[in-house]
Amino acid sequence: MNSEIDVLILDYVNGTLSKQQEAELFEWVEASEQNATYFSQSVAYIELSSAALKSERFNTQKNWKQLASKINPRAKLLHMSIELAKIAAVFAIAFILGHYYFQLNPSEEVNELRADYIVTEVPFGSKSVVTLPDGSRVWINAGSSVRYPITFDESQRLVWLDGEAFFDVVTNKERPFYVETAGVKVKATGTRFNVRAYSDEGFIETLLVEGEVAVNRALAPQKDDVVLKPNQVLTIYKNKNQQKCDQQLADQKTQEHSDCQDKAPLKIEKAVLTSDVRTDIYTSWKEREWVIYKEQFGSLMKKLEKRYDVSINIKDSSLFDLAYSGTLMDENLKEVLDVLSITSPINYTLDNKNVSIWYNPKF
């Protein structure tokens, strides 16, 4: 195996490739099915090893140095040709570390190999980014999971989402890219977009930043597609029965109601297409600066619950009339609540992971 390609793959996962190097890498990937398979498997295992090394149960810096002294992939790649068996050994060690990491830290981000699929589960209070087999990148928000095959099918690229994620898709018109949730299926060929589809929320939201996507209710006829242009957001509101069904699925309860059958199109109350939106309002959750703009109180509290892994009890319904705008940068939950209490009529208590909020008549 060409050692230069292995270096490019490592640098690609680390995000340090130049445009010229990236073009060189993908020219090699597209040259043969064998190359594509090697690339996708390499990325998958490197991502797994990266997750393993985040564990606090390991002294990351110390163990990495010890590991590098024996099997340092970058040094070997730079100075000698690596045999396939040695590469496999590195990946095997990475997988073993990952396995123990998942067992010891069940509350942390999880990347698992399940048969021919990789499942990345991001707990509340966290965010993550993964590289797909085709080189597309996915930013995954708190309380979300993404499932994708180790190698994409020849005719399509299909990813399953529960929660919220931002997709930066590598262009390939011959192999469309699909994101499927419990309610909708989004089709793209090469574009940047955000999908929000939490089971505990009464809507599914698709925002297009760049390119073009077609949104369809899962299992609905193709004629139901809604095509989005840049700076447009499609919000699909579920009807009450659909919300109950989704909550049952989220709680892993037995489905008893006839409306809760798995293989049925999403039942919706209405769909609203909005143009000329500020895309950063919908995508800044993945950045250091989180932009909030005319956010309703109830919606903001749900986002805070996921972002900080807490439970928020709102004691006064009058607070739902409030709306907020502003920018947050790396603030902890108490700092955020302090700002809200200074700028609006609320009081709060914070006890471990439980927050109570009520109206402040003295504001």
Coordinates of C-alpha atoms in Angstrom, one line a residue:
M1 CA 0.0 0.0 0.0
N2 CA 1.3 3.4 -1.0
S3 CA 2.5 5.1 2.2
E4 CA 1.8 8.6 0.8
I5 CA -1.9 7.7 0.5
D6 CA -2.0 6.6 4.1
V7 CA -0.5 10.0 5.1
L8 CA -3.1 11.8 3.1
I9 CA -5.9 9.8 4.7
L10 CA -4.6 10.6 8.2
D11 CA -4.3 14.3 7.3
Y12 CA -7.8 14.3 5.8
V13 CA -9.4 13.0 9.0
N14 CA -7.4 15.5 10.9
G15 CA -8.6 18.3 8.6
T16 CA -5.1 19.4 7.6
L17 CA -5.2 18.6 3.8
S18 CA -4.6 21.4 1.3
K19 CA -7.1 21.6 -1.6
Q20 CA -4.4 20.1 -3.9
Q21 CA -3.8 17.2 -1.6
E22 CA -7.5 16.6 -1.2
A23 CA -7.9 16.5 -5.0
E24 CA -5.0 14.0 -5.2
L25 CA -6.5 11.8 -2.5
F26 CA -10.0 11.6 -4.1
E27 CA -8.6 11.0 -7.5
W28 CA -6.9 8.0 -6.0
V29 CA -10.1 6.9 -4.2
E30 CA -12.2 7.1 -7.3
A31 CA -9.7 5.2 -9.4
S32 CA -10.9 1.8 -8.2
E33 CA -13.5 0.1 -5.9
Q34 CA -10.6 -1.4 -3.9
N35 CA -9.2 2.1 -3.3
A36 CA -12.7 3.3 -2.2
T37 CA -13.1 0.4 0.2
Y38 CA -9.7 0.9 1.7
F39 CA -10.4 4.6 2.2
S40 CA -13.8 4.2 3.8
Q41 CA -12.5 1.5 6.2
S42 CA -9.4 3.5 7.1
V43 CA -11.5 6.6 7.9
A44 CA -13.9 4.5 10.0
Y45 CA -11.2 3.0 12.2
I46 CA -9.3 6.2 12.6
E47 CA -12.5 7.9 13.8
L48 CA -13.0 5.0 16.2
S49 CA -9.4 5.4 17.6
S50 CA -9.9 9.1 17.9
A51 CA -13.0 8.6 20.1
A52 CA -11.2 6.0 22.2
L53 CA -8.3 8.4 22.9
K54 CA -10.7 11.0 24.3
S55 CA -11.5 8.9 27.3
E56 CA -10.6 10.3 30.7
R57 CA -10.1 6.7 31.9
F58 CA -6.9 6.7 29.8
N59 CA -4.1 9.2 30.4
T60 CA -4.5 10.3 26.7
Q61 CA -1.1 12.0 26.2
K62 CA 0.9 9.4 28.1
N63 CA -0.8 6.4 26.5
W64 CA -0.6 7.9 23.0
K65 CA 3.1 8.5 23.4
Q66 CA 3.6 4.9 24.6
L67 CA 1.5 3.7 21.7
A68 CA 3.3 5.9 19.2
S69 CA 6.7 4.7 20.3
K70 CA 5.6 1.2 19.2
I71 CA 3.3 1.7 16.2
N72 CA 3.3 5.4 15.5
P73 CA 1.5 5.4 12.2
R74 CA 2.6 8.8 11.0
A75 CA 6.3 8.2 11.6
K76 CA 6.2 4.8 9.9
L77 CA 4.2 6.2 7.0
L78 CA 6.7 9.0 6.5
H79 CA 9.9 6.9 6.8
M80 CA 9.0 3.4 5.5
S81 CA 6.5 1.5 3.5
I82 CA 3.8 -0.1 5.8
E83 CA 2.7 -3.6 5.1
L84 CA -1.1 -4.1 5.1
A85 CA -0.7 -6.4 8.1
K86 CA 0.8 -3.6 10.2
I87 CA -2.0 -1.2 9.2
A88 CA -4.5 -3.9 10.3
A89 CA -2.7 -4.2 13.6
V90 CA -2.9 -0.4 14.2
F91 CA -6.6 -0.5 13.4
A92 CA -7.2 -3.6 15.6
I93 CA -5.5 -1.8 18.6
A94 CA -7.6 1.3 17.9
F95 CA -10.8 -0.9 17.9
I96 CA -9.9 -2.6 21.1
L97 CA -9.2 0.8 22.8
G98 CA -12.5 2.0 21.4
H99 CA -14.3 -1.1 22.8
Y100 CA -13.0 -0.6 26.3
Y101 CA -13.7 3.1 26.1
F102 CA -17.3 2.5 25.2
Q103 CA -17.7 0.0 28.1
L104 CA -16.1 2.3 30.7
N105 CA -17.7 5.6 29.6
P106 CA -21.3 4.8 28.5
S107 CA -22.3 8.5 28.9
E108 CA -19.7 9.8 26.5
E109 CA -19.9 10.0 22.7
V110 CA -20.1 6.5 21.2
N111 CA -18.9 5.3 17.8
E112 CA -19.8 1.6 17.3
L113 CA -19.4 -0.9 14.5
R114 CA -22.6 -2.8 14.1
A115 CA -22.2 -5.4 11.3
D116 CA -21.5 -3.2 8.2
Y117 CA -22.6 0.0 9.8
I118 CA -21.1 2.7 12.1
V119 CA -23.4 4.3 14.6
T120 CA -22.3 7.6 16.3
E121 CA -24.3 8.5 19.3
V122 CA -23.7 11.9 20.9
P123 CA -25.1 12.4 24.4
F124 CA -26.8 15.5 25.7
G125 CA -24.2 18.2 26.6
S126 CA -21.9 17.2 23.7
K127 CA -21.3 17.7 20.0
S128 CA -19.3 15.7 17.5
V129 CA -18.1 15.6 13.9
V130 CA -17.5 12.5 11.7
T131 CA -16.2 11.8 8.2
L132 CA -18.4 9.6 6.0
P133 CA -17.0 6.9 3.6
D134 CA -17.2 9.3 0.7
G135 CA -15.5 12.2 2.5
S136 CA -18.6 14.1 3.4
R137 CA -18.6 15.6 6.9
V138 CA -21.3 15.5 9.5
W139 CA -21.6 17.7 12.6
I140 CA -23.8 16.0 15.1
N141 CA -25.7 17.9 17.8
A142 CA -26.4 16.9 21.4
G143 CA -28.8 14.0 22.0
S144 CA -28.5 12.8 18.4
S145 CA -27.3 9.7 16.6
V146 CA -26.2 9.1 13.0
R147 CA -25.9 5.6 11.3
Y148 CA -24.1 5.0 8.0
P149 CA -22.6 2.1 6.2
I150 CA -18.8 1.4 6.2
T151 CA -19.0 1.5 2.4
F152 CA -21.8 3.3 0.5
D153 CA -23.9 1.5 -2.1
E154 CA -22.9 2.0 -5.7
S155 CA -26.2 3.8 -6.6
Q156 CA -26.7 5.9 -3.5
R157 CA -25.3 7.2 -0.2
L158 CA -27.8 6.7 2.7
V159 CA -27.5 8.0 6.2
W160 CA -30.0 7.7 9.1
L161 CA -30.5 10.5 11.6
D162 CA -32.2 10.8 14.9
G163 CA -31.8 14.3 16.3
E164 CA -29.9 17.2 14.6
A165 CA -27.0 17.3 12.2
F166 CA -25.3 19.6 9.7
F167 CA -24.1 17.9 6.5
D168 CA -21.4 19.0 4.1
V169 CA -21.8 16.6 1.2
V170 CA -19.2 15.7 -1.4
T171 CA -20.6 16.3 -4.9
N172 CA -21.5 13.2 -6.8
K173 CA -24.6 13.5 -9.1
E174 CA -24.4 9.8 -10.0
R175 CA -24.7 8.7 -6.4
P176 CA -27.3 10.9 -4.6
F177 CA -27.0 11.5 -0.9
Y178 CA -30.0 10.7 1.3
V179 CA -30.7 11.6 5.0
E180 CA -33.5 9.6 6.4
T181 CA -35.2 10.3 9.7
A182 CA -38.4 8.9 11.3
G183 CA -40.4 11.3 9.3
V184 CA -38.7 12.7 6.2
K185 CA -36.1 11.8 3.6
V186 CA -33.8 14.5 2.3
K187 CA -32.0 14.1 -1.1
A188 CA -28.9 16.0 -2.1
T189 CA -26.0 15.5 -4.6
G190 CA -23.5 17.9 -3.2
T191 CA -24.5 20.6 -0.8
R192 CA -24.5 22.0 2.7
F193 CA -27.7 21.7 4.9
N194 CA -29.0 21.2 8.4
V195 CA -31.7 18.7 9.5
R196 CA -33.4 18.9 12.9
A197 CA -35.6 15.9 13.7
Y198 CA -35.7 15.1 17.4
S199 CA -38.4 12.6 18.4
D200 CA -39.5 14.7 21.4
E201 CA -40.2 17.8 19.3
G202 CA -43.3 18.5 17.2
F203 CA -41.6 19.4 14.0
I204 CA -38.9 18.4 11.5
E205 CA -36.8 21.2 10.1
T206 CA -34.6 21.3 7.0
L207 CA -32.4 24.3 6.2
L208 CA -30.4 24.7 3.0
V209 CA -27.2 26.7 3.1
E210 CA -25.7 25.8 -0.3
G211 CA -26.7 23.7 -3.3
E212 CA -30.1 22.1 -3.6
V213 CA -32.1 19.5 -1.6
A214 CA -35.4 17.8 -2.1
V215 CA -37.4 16.9 1.0
N216 CA -40.0 14.1 1.0
R217 CA -42.1 12.5 3.7
A218 CA -40.6 9.1 4.3
L219 CA -42.4 6.5 2.1
A220 CA -44.5 9.2 0.5
P221 CA -44.8 9.4 -3.4
Q222 CA -42.0 11.2 -5.1
K223 CA -44.4 13.9 -6.3
D224 CA -44.6 15.1 -2.7
D225 CA -41.0 16.4 -2.9
V226 CA -40.4 20.0 -1.8
V227 CA -37.2 21.4 -3.5
L228 CA -35.3 23.9 -1.4
K229 CA -33.0 26.7 -2.6
P230 CA -30.3 28.3 -0.6
N231 CA -31.4 30.3 2.5
Q232 CA -34.7 28.5 2.6
V233 CA -36.0 26.4 5.5
L234 CA -38.8 23.9 5.4
T235 CA -40.6 23.2 8.7
I236 CA -42.9 20.2 8.8
Y237 CA -45.2 20.2 11.8
K238 CA -46.4 16.8 13.0
N239 CA -50.0 16.2 14.0
K240 CA -50.8 15.2 17.6
N241 CA -51.1 11.5 16.9
Q242 CA -47.7 11.6 15.1
Q243 CA -46.1 13.3 18.1
K244 CA -47.5 10.7 20.4
C245 CA -46.1 7.9 18.2
D246 CA -42.7 9.5 18.0
Q247 CA -42.6 9.9 21.8
Q248 CA -43.4 6.2 22.2
L249 CA -40.6 5.4 19.8
A250 CA -38.2 7.6 21.8
D251 CA -39.3 6.0 25.0
Q252 CA -39.0 2.5 23.4
K253 CA -42.6 1.7 24.3
T254 CA -44.8 -0.9 22.6
Q255 CA -46.8 0.6 19.8
E256 CA -50.4 -0.2 20.3
H257 CA -52.2 2.5 18.3
S258 CA -52.9 1.9 14.6
D259 CA -51.4 5.3 13.7
C260 CA -48.0 4.1 15.1
Q261 CA -47.1 1.6 12.5
D262 CA -43.5 1.8 11.4
K263 CA -44.0 1.7 7.7
A264 CA -46.3 4.7 7.1
P265 CA -45.7 8.2 5.8
L266 CA -45.3 11.0 8.3
K267 CA -48.7 12.5 9.3
I268 CA -48.4 16.2 9.3
E269 CA -50.4 19.2 10.5
K270 CA -48.8 21.7 8.1
A271 CA -45.6 22.5 6.2
V272 CA -44.1 25.9 6.0
L273 CA -41.4 27.0 3.5
T274 CA -39.6 30.2 4.5
S275 CA -37.2 32.0 2.3
D276 CA -34.3 34.5 2.9
V277 CA -33.6 33.3 6.4
R278 CA -30.4 33.9 8.3
T279 CA -28.7 30.5 8.1
D280 CA -26.4 31.1 11.1
I281 CA -29.5 31.0 13.3
Y282 CA -30.0 27.4 12.4
T283 CA -26.4 26.2 12.1
S284 CA -24.4 28.1 14.7
W285 CA -25.0 25.4 17.3
K286 CA -22.0 23.7 15.9
E287 CA -19.7 26.8 16.3
R288 CA -18.2 28.5 19.3
E289 CA -20.6 31.4 18.8
W290 CA -24.2 30.3 19.2
V291 CA -26.5 32.8 17.6
I292 CA -30.0 33.2 19.0
Y293 CA -32.5 35.4 17.1
K294 CA -36.1 35.9 18.2
E295 CA -36.1 32.5 19.9
Q296 CA -39.3 31.7 21.7
F297 CA -38.8 30.9 25.4
G298 CA -40.1 27.3 25.2
S299 CA -37.9 26.5 22.2
L300 CA -34.9 28.1 23.8
M301 CA -35.4 26.0 27.0
K302 CA -35.5 22.8 25.0
K303 CA -32.3 23.7 23.3
L304 CA -30.6 24.5 26.6
E305 CA -31.7 21.1 28.0
K306 CA -30.0 19.3 25.2
R307 CA -27.0 21.6 25.0
Y308 CA -26.2 21.4 28.8
D309 CA -27.8 18.0 29.6
V310 CA -30.3 19.3 32.2
S311 CA -34.0 19.1 32.9
I312 CA -35.8 22.5 32.9
N313 CA -39.1 22.9 34.7
I314 CA -41.0 26.0 33.7
K315 CA -43.5 26.9 36.4
D316 CA -45.3 29.9 34.8
S317 CA -46.9 29.6 31.4
S318 CA -46.7 33.4 30.9
L319 CA -43.0 33.0 30.3
F320 CA -43.7 31.4 26.9
D321 CA -44.5 34.8 25.5
L322 CA -40.9 35.9 25.9
A323 CA -38.4 35.9 23.0
Y324 CA -34.7 36.3 23.0
S325 CA -31.9 37.4 20.6
G326 CA -28.2 37.4 21.3
T327 CA -24.9 35.5 20.9
L328 CA -23.4 33.1 23.4
M329 CA -19.8 31.9 23.4
D330 CA -18.7 29.0 25.6
E331 CA -20.8 30.2 28.5
N332 CA -21.7 27.6 31.1
L333 CA -25.4 27.0 32.0
K334 CA -25.3 29.3 35.1
E335 CA -23.9 32.1 33.1
V336 CA -26.6 31.7 30.5
L337 CA -29.3 31.6 33.2
D338 CA -27.8 34.7 34.9
V339 CA -28.0 36.6 31.6
L340 CA -31.6 35.6 31.1
S341 CA -32.6 36.6 34.6
I342 CA -30.9 40.0 34.2
T343 CA -32.5 40.8 30.8
S344 CA -36.0 39.3 31.4
P345 CA -38.5 38.7 34.2
I346 CA -37.4 35.3 35.4
N347 CA -36.0 33.7 38.6
Y348 CA -34.4 30.3 38.6
T349 CA -32.8 27.7 40.8
L350 CA -30.1 25.3 39.6
D351 CA -29.7 22.1 41.5
N352 CA -27.2 19.7 39.8
K353 CA -29.0 18.8 36.5
N354 CA -32.4 20.2 37.5
V355 CA -33.5 23.8 36.7
S356 CA -36.7 25.5 37.9
I357 CA -37.7 28.8 36.3
W358 CA -40.6 31.0 37.3
Y359 CA -41.9 34.5 36.7
N360 CA -40.2 37.4 38.6
P361 CA -42.8 40.1 39.4
K362 CA -40.1 42.5 40.7
F363 CA -38.3 42.7 37.4

